[in-house]
Tab-separated table of C-alpha atoms in Angstrom:
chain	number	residue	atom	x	y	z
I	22	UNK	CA	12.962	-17.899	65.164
I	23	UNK	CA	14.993	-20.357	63.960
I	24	UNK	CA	17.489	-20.289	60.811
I	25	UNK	CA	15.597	-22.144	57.510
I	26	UNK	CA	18.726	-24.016	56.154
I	27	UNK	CA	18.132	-22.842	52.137
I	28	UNK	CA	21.637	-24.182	51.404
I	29	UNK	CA	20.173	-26.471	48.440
I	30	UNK	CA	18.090	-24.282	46.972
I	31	UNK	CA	20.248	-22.707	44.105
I	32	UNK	CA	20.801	-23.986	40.588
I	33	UNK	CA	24.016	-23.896	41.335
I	34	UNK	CA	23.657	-26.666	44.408
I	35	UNK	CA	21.581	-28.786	41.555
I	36	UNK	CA	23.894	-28.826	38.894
I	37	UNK	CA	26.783	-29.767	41.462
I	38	UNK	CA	24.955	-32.671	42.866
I	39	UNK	CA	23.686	-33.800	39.633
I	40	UNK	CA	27.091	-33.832	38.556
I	41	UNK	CA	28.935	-35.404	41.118
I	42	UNK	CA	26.509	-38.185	41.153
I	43	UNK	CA	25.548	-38.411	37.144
I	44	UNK	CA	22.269	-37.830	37.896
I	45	UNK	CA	19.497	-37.044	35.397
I	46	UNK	CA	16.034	-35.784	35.703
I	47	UNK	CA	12.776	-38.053	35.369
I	48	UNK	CA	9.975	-36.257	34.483
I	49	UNK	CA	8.060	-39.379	34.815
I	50	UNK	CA	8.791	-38.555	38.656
I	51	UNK	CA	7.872	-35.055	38.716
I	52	UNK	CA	11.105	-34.605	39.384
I	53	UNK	CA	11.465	-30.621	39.294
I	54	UNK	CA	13.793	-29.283	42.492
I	55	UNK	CA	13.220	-25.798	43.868
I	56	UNK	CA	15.937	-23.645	43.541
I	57	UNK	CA	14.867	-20.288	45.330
I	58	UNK	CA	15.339	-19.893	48.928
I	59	UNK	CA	12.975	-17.246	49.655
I	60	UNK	CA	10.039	-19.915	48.504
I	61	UNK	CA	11.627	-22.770	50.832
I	62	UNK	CA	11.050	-20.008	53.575
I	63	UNK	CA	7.602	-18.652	52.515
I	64	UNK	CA	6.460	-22.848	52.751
I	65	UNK	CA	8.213	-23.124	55.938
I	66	UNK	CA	6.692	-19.568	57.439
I	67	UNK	CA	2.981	-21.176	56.102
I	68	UNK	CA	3.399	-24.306	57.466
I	69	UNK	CA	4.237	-22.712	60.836
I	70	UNK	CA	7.057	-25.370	61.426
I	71	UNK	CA	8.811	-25.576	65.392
I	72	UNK	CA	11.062	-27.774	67.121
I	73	UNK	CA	7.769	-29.029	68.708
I	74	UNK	CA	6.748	-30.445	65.741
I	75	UNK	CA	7.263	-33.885	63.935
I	76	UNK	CA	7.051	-33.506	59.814
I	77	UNK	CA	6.215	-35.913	57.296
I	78	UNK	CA	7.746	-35.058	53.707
I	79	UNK	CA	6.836	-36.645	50.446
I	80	UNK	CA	9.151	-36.415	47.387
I	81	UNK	CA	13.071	-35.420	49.256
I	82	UNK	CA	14.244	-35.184	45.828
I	83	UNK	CA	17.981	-34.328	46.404
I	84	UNK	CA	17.087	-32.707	50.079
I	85	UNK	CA	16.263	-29.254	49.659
I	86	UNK	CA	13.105	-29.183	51.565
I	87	UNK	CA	14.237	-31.552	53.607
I	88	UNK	CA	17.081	-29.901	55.058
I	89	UNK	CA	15.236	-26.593	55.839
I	90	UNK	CA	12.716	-28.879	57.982
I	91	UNK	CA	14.995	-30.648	59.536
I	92	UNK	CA	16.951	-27.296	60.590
I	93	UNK	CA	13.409	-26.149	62.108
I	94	UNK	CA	11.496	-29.046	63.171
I	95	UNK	CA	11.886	-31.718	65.848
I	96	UNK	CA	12.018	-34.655	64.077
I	97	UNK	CA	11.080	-35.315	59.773
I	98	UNK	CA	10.508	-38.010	58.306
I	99	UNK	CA	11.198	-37.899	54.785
I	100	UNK	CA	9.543	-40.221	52.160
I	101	UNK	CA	11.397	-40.741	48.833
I	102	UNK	CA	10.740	-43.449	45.929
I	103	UNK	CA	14.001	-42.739	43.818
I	104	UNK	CA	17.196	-45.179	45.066
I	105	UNK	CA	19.328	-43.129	42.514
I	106	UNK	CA	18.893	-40.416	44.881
I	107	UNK	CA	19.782	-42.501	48.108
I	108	UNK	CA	24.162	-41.130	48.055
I	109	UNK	CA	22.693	-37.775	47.236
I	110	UNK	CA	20.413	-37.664	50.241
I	111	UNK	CA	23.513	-39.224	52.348
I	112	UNK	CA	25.477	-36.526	51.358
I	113	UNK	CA	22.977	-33.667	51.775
I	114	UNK	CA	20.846	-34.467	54.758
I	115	UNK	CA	23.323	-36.786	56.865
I	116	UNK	CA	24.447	-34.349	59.468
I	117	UNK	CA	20.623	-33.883	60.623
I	118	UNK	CA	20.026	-36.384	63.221
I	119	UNK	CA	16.361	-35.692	63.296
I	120	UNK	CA	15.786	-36.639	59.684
I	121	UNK	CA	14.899	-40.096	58.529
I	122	UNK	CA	14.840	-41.079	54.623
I	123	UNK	CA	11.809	-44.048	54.139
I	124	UNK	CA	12.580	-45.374	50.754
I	125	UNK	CA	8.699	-45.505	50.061
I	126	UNK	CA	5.918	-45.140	47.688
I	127	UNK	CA	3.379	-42.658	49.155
I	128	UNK	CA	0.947	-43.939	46.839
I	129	UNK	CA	0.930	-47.022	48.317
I	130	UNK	CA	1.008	-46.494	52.248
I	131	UNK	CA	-1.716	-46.558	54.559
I	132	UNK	CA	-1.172	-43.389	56.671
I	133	UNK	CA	-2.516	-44.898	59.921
I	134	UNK	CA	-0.377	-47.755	59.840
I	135	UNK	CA	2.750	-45.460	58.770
I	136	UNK	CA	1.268	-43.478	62.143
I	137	UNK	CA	1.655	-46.746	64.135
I	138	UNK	CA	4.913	-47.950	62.895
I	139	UNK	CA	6.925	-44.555	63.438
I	140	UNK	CA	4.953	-43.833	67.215
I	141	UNK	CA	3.539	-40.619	65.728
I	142	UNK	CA	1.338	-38.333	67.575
I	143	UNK	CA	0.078	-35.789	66.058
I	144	UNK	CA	1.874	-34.700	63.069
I	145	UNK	CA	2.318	-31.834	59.982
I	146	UNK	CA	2.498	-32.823	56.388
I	147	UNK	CA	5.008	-30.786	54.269
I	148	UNK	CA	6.197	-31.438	50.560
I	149	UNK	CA	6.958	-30.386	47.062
I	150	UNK	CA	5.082	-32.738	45.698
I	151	UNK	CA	5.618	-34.508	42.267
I	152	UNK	CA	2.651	-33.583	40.481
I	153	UNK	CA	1.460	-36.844	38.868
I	154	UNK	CA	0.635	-38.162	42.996
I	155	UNK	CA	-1.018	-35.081	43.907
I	156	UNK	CA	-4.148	-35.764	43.663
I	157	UNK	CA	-4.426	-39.427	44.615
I	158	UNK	CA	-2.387	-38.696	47.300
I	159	UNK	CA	-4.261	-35.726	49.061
I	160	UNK	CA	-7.194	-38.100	48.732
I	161	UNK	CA	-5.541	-40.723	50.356
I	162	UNK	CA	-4.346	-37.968	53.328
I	163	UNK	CA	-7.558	-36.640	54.133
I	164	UNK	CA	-9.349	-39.946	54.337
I	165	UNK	CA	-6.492	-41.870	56.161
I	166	UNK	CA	-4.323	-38.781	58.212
I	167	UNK	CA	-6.655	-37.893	60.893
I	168	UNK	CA	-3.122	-37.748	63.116
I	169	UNK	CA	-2.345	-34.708	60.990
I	170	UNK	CA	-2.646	-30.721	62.120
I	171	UNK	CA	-2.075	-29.508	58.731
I	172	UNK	CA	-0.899	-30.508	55.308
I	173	UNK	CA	1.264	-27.627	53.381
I	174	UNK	CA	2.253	-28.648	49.748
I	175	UNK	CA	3.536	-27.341	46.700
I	176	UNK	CA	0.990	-28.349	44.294
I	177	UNK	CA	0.247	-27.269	40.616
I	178	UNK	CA	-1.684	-24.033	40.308
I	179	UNK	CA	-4.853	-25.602	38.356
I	180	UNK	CA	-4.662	-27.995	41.219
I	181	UNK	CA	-4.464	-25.243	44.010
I	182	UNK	CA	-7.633	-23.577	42.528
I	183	UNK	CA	-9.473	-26.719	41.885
I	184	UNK	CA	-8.904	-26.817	46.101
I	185	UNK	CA	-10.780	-23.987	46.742
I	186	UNK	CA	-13.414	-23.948	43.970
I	187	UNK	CA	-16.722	-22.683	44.020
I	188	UNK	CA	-19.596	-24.415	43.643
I	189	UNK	CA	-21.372	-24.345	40.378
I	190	UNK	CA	-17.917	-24.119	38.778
I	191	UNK	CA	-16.001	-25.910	36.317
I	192	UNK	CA	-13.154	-26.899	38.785
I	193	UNK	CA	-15.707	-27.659	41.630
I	194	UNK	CA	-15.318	-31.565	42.174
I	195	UNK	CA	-13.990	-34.567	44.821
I	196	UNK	CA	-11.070	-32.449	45.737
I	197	UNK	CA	-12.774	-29.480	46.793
I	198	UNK	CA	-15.490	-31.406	48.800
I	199	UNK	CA	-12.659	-33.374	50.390
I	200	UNK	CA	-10.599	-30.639	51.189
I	201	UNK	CA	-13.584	-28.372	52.819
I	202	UNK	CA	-14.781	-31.112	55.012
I	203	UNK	CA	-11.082	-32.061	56.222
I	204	UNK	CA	-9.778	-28.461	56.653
I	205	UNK	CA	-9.819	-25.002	56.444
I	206	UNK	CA	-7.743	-24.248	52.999
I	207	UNK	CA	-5.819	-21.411	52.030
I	208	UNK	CA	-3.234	-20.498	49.240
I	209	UNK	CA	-0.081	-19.033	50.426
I	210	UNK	CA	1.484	-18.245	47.515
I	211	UNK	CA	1.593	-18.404	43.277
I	212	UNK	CA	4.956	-20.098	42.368
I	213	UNK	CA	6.724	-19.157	38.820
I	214	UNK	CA	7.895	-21.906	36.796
I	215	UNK	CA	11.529	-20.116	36.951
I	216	UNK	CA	11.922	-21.313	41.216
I	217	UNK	CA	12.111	-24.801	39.714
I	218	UNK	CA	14.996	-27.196	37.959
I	219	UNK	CA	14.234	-27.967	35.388
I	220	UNK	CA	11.429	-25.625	35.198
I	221	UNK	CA	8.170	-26.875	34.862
I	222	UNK	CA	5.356	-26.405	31.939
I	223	UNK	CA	3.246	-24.340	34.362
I	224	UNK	CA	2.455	-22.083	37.338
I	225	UNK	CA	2.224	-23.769	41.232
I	226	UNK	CA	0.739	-22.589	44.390
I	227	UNK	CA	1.669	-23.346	48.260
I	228	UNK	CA	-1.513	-24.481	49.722
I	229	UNK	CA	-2.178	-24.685	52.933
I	230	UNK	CA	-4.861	-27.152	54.449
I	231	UNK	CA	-5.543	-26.925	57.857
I	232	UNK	CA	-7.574	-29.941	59.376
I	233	UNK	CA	-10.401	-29.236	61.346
I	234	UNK	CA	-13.353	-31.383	62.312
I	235	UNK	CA	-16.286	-30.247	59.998
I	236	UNK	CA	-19.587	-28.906	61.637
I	237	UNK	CA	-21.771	-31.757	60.631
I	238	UNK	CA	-20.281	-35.210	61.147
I	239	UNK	CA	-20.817	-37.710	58.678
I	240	UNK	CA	-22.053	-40.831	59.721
I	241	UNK	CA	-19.846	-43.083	58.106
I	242	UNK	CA	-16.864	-42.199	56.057
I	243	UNK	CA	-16.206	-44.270	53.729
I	244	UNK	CA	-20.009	-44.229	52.272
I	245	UNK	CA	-19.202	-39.965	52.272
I	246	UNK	CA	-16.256	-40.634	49.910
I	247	UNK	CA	-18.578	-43.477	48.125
I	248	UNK	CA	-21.492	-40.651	47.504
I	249	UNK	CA	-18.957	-38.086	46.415
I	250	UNK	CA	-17.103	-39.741	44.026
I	251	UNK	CA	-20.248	-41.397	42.422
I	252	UNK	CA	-21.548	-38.137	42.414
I	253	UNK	CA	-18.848	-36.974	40.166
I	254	UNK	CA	-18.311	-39.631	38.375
I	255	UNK	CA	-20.669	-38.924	35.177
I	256	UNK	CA	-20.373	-34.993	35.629
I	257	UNK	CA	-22.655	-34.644	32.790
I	258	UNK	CA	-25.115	-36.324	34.188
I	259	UNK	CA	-27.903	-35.382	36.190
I	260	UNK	CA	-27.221	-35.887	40.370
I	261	UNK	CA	-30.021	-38.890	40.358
I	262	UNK	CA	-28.861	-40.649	37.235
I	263	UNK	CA	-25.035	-40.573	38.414
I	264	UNK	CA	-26.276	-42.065	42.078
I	265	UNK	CA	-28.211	-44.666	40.566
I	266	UNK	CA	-25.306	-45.568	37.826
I	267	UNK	CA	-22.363	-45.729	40.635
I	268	UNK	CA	-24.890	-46.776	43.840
I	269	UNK	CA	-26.973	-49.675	42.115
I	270	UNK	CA	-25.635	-52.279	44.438
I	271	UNK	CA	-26.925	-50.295	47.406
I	272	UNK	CA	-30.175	-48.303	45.880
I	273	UNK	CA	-32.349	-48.502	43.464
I	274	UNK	CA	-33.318	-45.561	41.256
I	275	UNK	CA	-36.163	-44.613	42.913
I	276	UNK	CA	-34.870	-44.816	46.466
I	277	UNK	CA	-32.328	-42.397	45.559
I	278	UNK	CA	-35.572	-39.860	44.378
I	279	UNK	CA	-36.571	-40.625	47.344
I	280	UNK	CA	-33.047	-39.643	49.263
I	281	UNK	CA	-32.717	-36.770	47.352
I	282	UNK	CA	-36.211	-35.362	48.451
I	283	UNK	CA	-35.715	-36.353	52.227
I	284	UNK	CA	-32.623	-34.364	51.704
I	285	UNK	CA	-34.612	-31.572	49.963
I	286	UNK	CA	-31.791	-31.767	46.544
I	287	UNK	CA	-33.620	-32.096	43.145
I	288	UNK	CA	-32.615	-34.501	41.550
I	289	UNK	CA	-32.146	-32.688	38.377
I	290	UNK	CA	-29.116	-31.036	39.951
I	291	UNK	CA	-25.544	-32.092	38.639
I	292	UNK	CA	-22.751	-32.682	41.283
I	293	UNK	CA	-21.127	-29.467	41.211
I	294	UNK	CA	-24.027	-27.266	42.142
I	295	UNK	CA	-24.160	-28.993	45.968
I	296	UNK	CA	-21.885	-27.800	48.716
I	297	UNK	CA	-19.820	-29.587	50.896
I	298	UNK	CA	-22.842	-29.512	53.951
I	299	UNK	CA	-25.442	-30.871	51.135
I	300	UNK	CA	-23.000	-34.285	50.751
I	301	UNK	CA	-22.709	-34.292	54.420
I	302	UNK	CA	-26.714	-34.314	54.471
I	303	UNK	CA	-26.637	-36.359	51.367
I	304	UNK	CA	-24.671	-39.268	52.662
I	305	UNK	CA	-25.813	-39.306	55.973
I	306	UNK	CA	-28.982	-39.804	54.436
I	307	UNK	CA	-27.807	-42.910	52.207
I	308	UNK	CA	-26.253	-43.920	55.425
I	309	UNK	CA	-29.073	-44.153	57.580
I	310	UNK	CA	-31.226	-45.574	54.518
I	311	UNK	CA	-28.833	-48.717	54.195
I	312	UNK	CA	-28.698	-49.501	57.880
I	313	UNK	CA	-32.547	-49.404	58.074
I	314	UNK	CA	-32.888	-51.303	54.971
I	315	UNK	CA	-29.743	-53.849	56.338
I	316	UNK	CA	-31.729	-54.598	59.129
């Protein structure tokens, strides 16, 4: 197996670099660096990383991940929205040929046109990611990276639970349902604050999501991720009053009753008690009630 490069990952490594360069933290950024090299091998190890494989990174920070992909992968391409860091990433990632810095915002790509303007195949995902884009961007990933094998991501521990949720729970919401008809999820690990500089205000996990086509097939994806989110959007709210709030330009109130019974959900339930197969069934339904109705 090949050598994870952990040269970067000591607070001794930070404080040099952020020395040399005047460099200063942005917590605005989420801009916390891992400093522990038995973590940076624990996310490699989970994210199953070869020479075979081409690796997308979000968030290369000063290069720490990045260098201990590019010592193990075939080819990385790491995204990072921070110019102060570009001499820093020069410095520490340079001598890998098979790493590329995009000065990008992940928030703002669409991952199947990032797909066709790099030539990638089939890809993993593999970051520390700044907190603050998590979510937004894991929704963005699992509607738009259908190119990926597996995302693997440092994430913030609420946010690592709220991935695997049960239903009927508090944490239960778009996430989960996303992430359990993308992938299979697991988390790796728990992550103290202490691995970090600066050290964050909480607890993170290593997640691992690995992406899988779902045993029912929804019909149409974007009205999936249009019934989910309306679905959650008024949590309080019974499951036929937040349809008909966020779906009145497509249904009326009774036609979702009427969904909701063909789909054999009362429609006194609230979001969080239906499982990822009921907003298959659920939008499918919708789905096939528009196109009839369309026509």
């Amino acid at each position: 197996m090949t050598a994870v490069d952990t040269a970067l990952a000591s607070p001794a490594a930070v404080r040099r670099l952020a020395a040399k360069y005047g460099f200063t933290f942005r917590r605005s950024l989420g801009q916390n660096f891992l400093i522990d090299g038995n973590i940076l091998r624990k996310i490699i190890h989970a994210a199953e990383i070869s020479r075979a494989d081409t690796v997308i990174e979000v968030g290369a920070g000063i290069g720490t991940l990045t260098r201990a992909l590019g010592s193990t992968a075939g080819r990385v391409l790491a995204l990072e929205v921070d110019k102060r860091l570009e001499p820093i990433l020069q410095e520490t990632v340079g001598e890998y040929d098979n790493v590329e810095i995009v000065w990008e915002d992940a928030l703002k790509l669409n991952w199947a046109s990032f797909r066709d303007r790099y030539g990638l195949g089939r890809a993993k995902f593999v970051a520390n990611l700044p907190y603050y884009i998590t979510s937004p961007l894991m929704i963005n990933l699992f509607r738009q990276g259908s190119f990926l094998e597996s995302i693997t991501v440092m994430v913030q521990r609420e946010v690592g639970e709220r991935f695997t949720a049960k239903p009927g729970t508090k944490a239960y919401g778009t996430l989960t349902v996303l992430a359990g008809y993308y992938s299979e999820v697991e988390v790796c690990q728990i992550v103290p604050p202490t691995v970090f500089m600066p050290p964050p205000d909480v607890e993170s996990a290593v997640v691992k999501f690995t992406i899988r086509p779902y045993e029912v097939e929804t019909l149409d994806p974007t009205l999936f991720w249009t019934t989910v989110k309306a679905a959650f959007g008024q949590r309080r709210k019974t499951l036929a009053n937040s349809l008909a709030a966020s779906l009145k330009h497509l249904v009326s109130k009774k036609e979702v009753h009427d969904i909701l019974f063909a789909c054999g959900i009362s429609p006194e339930r609230r979001a969080e008690t239906l499982t990822v197969r009921d907003f298959v069934v659920l939008a499918n339904q919708l789905a096939a009630f528009v196109s009839k109705d369309a026509k």
